[in-house]
């Protein structure tokens, strides 16, 4: 229990450590199941992503967040300025890009980049 609370001074901690551990594992399990359901709902959908910068795991990828604040990792590529013109520009932090998602990890999802055309 947290010190400096009324409960700390008035109540006894009578829950055994194994019971606390079991409850924590159940809670984590339920959380992961629900997170997986949210991620599964994003499969194949196109998301608008605000680019935050380079991915922590790879310099070949960028990361950003979609409209529901889910972290999105996608390949670092150049996009055309206009669909008809061959001029390409790099994606930079602060840009918005459309990505089509496919899950890789439980709490993150990997993406395939699409142009904004």
Short mmCIF file of C-alpha atoms in Angstrom, two decimals:
data_model
loop_
_atom_site.label_atom_id
_atom_site.label_comp_id
_atom_site.label_asym_id
_atom_site.label_seq_id
_atom_site.Cartn_x
_atom_site.Cartn_y
_atom_site.Cartn_z
CA UNK A 1 0.00 0.00 0.00
CA UNK A 2 1.00 3.60 -0.48
CA UNK A 3 2.29 5.43 2.57
CA UNK A 4 0.66 8.72 3.57
CA UNK A 5 -2.84 7.36 2.88
CA UNK A 6 -5.61 6.62 5.35
CA UNK A 7 -5.75 3.02 4.15
CA UNK A 8 -2.05 2.52 4.95
CA UNK A 9 -2.59 3.57 8.55
CA UNK A 10 -5.98 1.93 9.14
CA UNK A 11 -6.04 -1.31 7.16
CA UNK A 12 -3.96 -4.47 7.26
CA UNK A 13 -2.61 -6.02 4.06
CA UNK A 14 -4.09 -9.49 4.52
CA UNK A 15 -3.84 -10.66 0.88
CA UNK A 16 -1.05 -13.22 0.39
CA UNK A 17 1.63 -12.49 -2.22
CA UNK A 18 0.69 -15.50 -4.45
CA UNK A 19 -2.92 -14.25 -4.65
CA UNK A 20 -1.69 -10.77 -5.60
CA UNK A 21 0.52 -12.28 -8.29
CA UNK A 22 -2.32 -14.41 -9.69
CA UNK A 23 -4.64 -11.39 -9.82
CA UNK A 24 -1.99 -9.32 -11.59
CA UNK A 25 -1.46 -12.07 -14.19
CA UNK A 26 -5.23 -12.27 -14.80
CA UNK A 27 -5.40 -8.50 -15.23
CA UNK A 28 -2.49 -8.50 -17.69
CA UNK A 29 -4.08 -11.37 -19.63
CA UNK A 30 -7.41 -9.53 -19.98
CA UNK A 31 -5.61 -6.34 -21.03
CA UNK A 32 -3.66 -8.18 -23.74
CA UNK A 33 -6.81 -9.87 -25.05
CA UNK A 34 -8.59 -6.53 -25.34
CA UNK A 35 -5.56 -4.88 -26.97
CA UNK A 36 -5.45 -7.73 -29.50
CA UNK A 37 -9.14 -7.15 -30.33
CA UNK A 38 -8.48 -3.45 -30.96
CA UNK A 39 -5.48 -4.28 -33.16
CA UNK A 40 -7.43 -6.91 -35.10
CA UNK A 41 -10.08 -4.29 -35.88
CA UNK A 42 -7.35 -2.19 -37.54
CA UNK A 43 -6.27 -4.94 -39.97
CA UNK A 44 -6.60 -3.74 -43.53
CA UNK A 45 -7.91 -0.32 -42.58
CA UNK A 46 -6.28 2.85 -43.87
CA UNK A 47 -5.23 5.19 -41.08
CA UNK A 48 -4.16 8.82 -41.12
CA UNK A 49 -0.87 8.95 -39.19
CA UNK A 50 1.04 11.94 -37.81
CA UNK A 51 4.74 11.16 -38.25
CA UNK A 52 6.71 11.58 -35.00
CA UNK A 53 10.16 10.52 -36.19
CA UNK A 54 12.43 7.55 -36.67
CA UNK A 55 11.54 4.21 -35.09
CA UNK A 56 13.56 3.23 -32.01
CA UNK A 57 14.17 -0.27 -33.39
CA UNK A 58 15.27 0.53 -36.93
CA UNK A 59 16.63 3.47 -38.87
CA UNK A 60 14.82 2.00 -41.91
CA UNK A 61 11.40 2.77 -40.36
CA UNK A 62 9.43 5.76 -39.09
CA UNK A 63 6.89 5.89 -36.29
CA UNK A 64 3.84 7.98 -35.62
CA UNK A 65 0.39 7.88 -34.08
CA UNK A 66 -3.00 7.48 -35.70
CA UNK A 67 -6.25 9.25 -34.81
CA UNK A 68 -6.91 6.95 -31.84
CA UNK A 69 -3.34 7.40 -30.55
CA UNK A 70 -2.13 3.91 -31.53
CA UNK A 71 1.59 3.82 -32.27
CA UNK A 72 2.25 2.95 -35.92
CA UNK A 73 5.58 1.79 -37.39
CA UNK A 74 5.99 2.04 -41.17
CA UNK A 75 8.83 1.89 -43.73
CA UNK A 76 10.88 5.00 -44.41
CA UNK A 77 10.30 5.83 -48.08
CA UNK A 78 9.93 8.86 -50.30
CA UNK A 79 6.52 9.92 -51.59
CA UNK A 80 5.67 11.69 -54.84
CA UNK A 81 4.90 15.40 -54.58
CA UNK A 82 2.04 14.88 -57.04
CA UNK A 83 0.75 11.58 -58.44
CA UNK A 84 1.59 12.49 -62.06
CA UNK A 85 5.09 13.88 -61.40
CA UNK A 86 8.20 11.80 -60.71
CA UNK A 87 9.59 14.23 -58.10
CA UNK A 88 9.91 12.46 -54.72
CA UNK A 89 10.26 13.97 -51.23
CA UNK A 90 11.16 12.26 -47.94
CA UNK A 91 8.64 11.88 -45.12
CA UNK A 92 9.55 14.11 -42.18
CA UNK A 93 8.24 14.50 -38.61
CA UNK A 94 5.04 16.52 -38.61
CA UNK A 95 3.84 15.11 -41.94
CA UNK A 96 0.55 13.26 -42.22
CA UNK A 97 0.59 10.03 -44.24
CA UNK A 98 -1.99 7.36 -45.02
CA UNK A 99 -0.96 3.84 -44.00
CA UNK A 100 -2.68 0.52 -44.43
CA UNK A 101 -2.18 -1.60 -41.32
CA UNK A 102 -1.37 -5.22 -40.66
CA UNK A 103 -0.54 -6.31 -37.07
CA UNK A 104 2.85 -7.74 -36.12
CA UNK A 105 3.03 -7.30 -32.36
CA UNK A 106 0.33 -7.32 -29.73
CA UNK A 107 0.51 -3.66 -28.76
CA UNK A 108 1.98 -2.16 -31.93
CA UNK A 109 1.02 -2.64 -35.50
CA UNK A 110 3.18 -2.58 -38.60
CA UNK A 111 2.06 -0.85 -41.74
CA UNK A 112 2.35 -0.64 -45.49
CA UNK A 113 2.78 2.90 -46.74
CA UNK A 114 0.36 4.43 -49.23
CA UNK A 115 0.66 7.77 -50.97
CA UNK A 116 -1.83 10.53 -50.21
CA UNK A 117 -3.16 10.49 -53.79
#
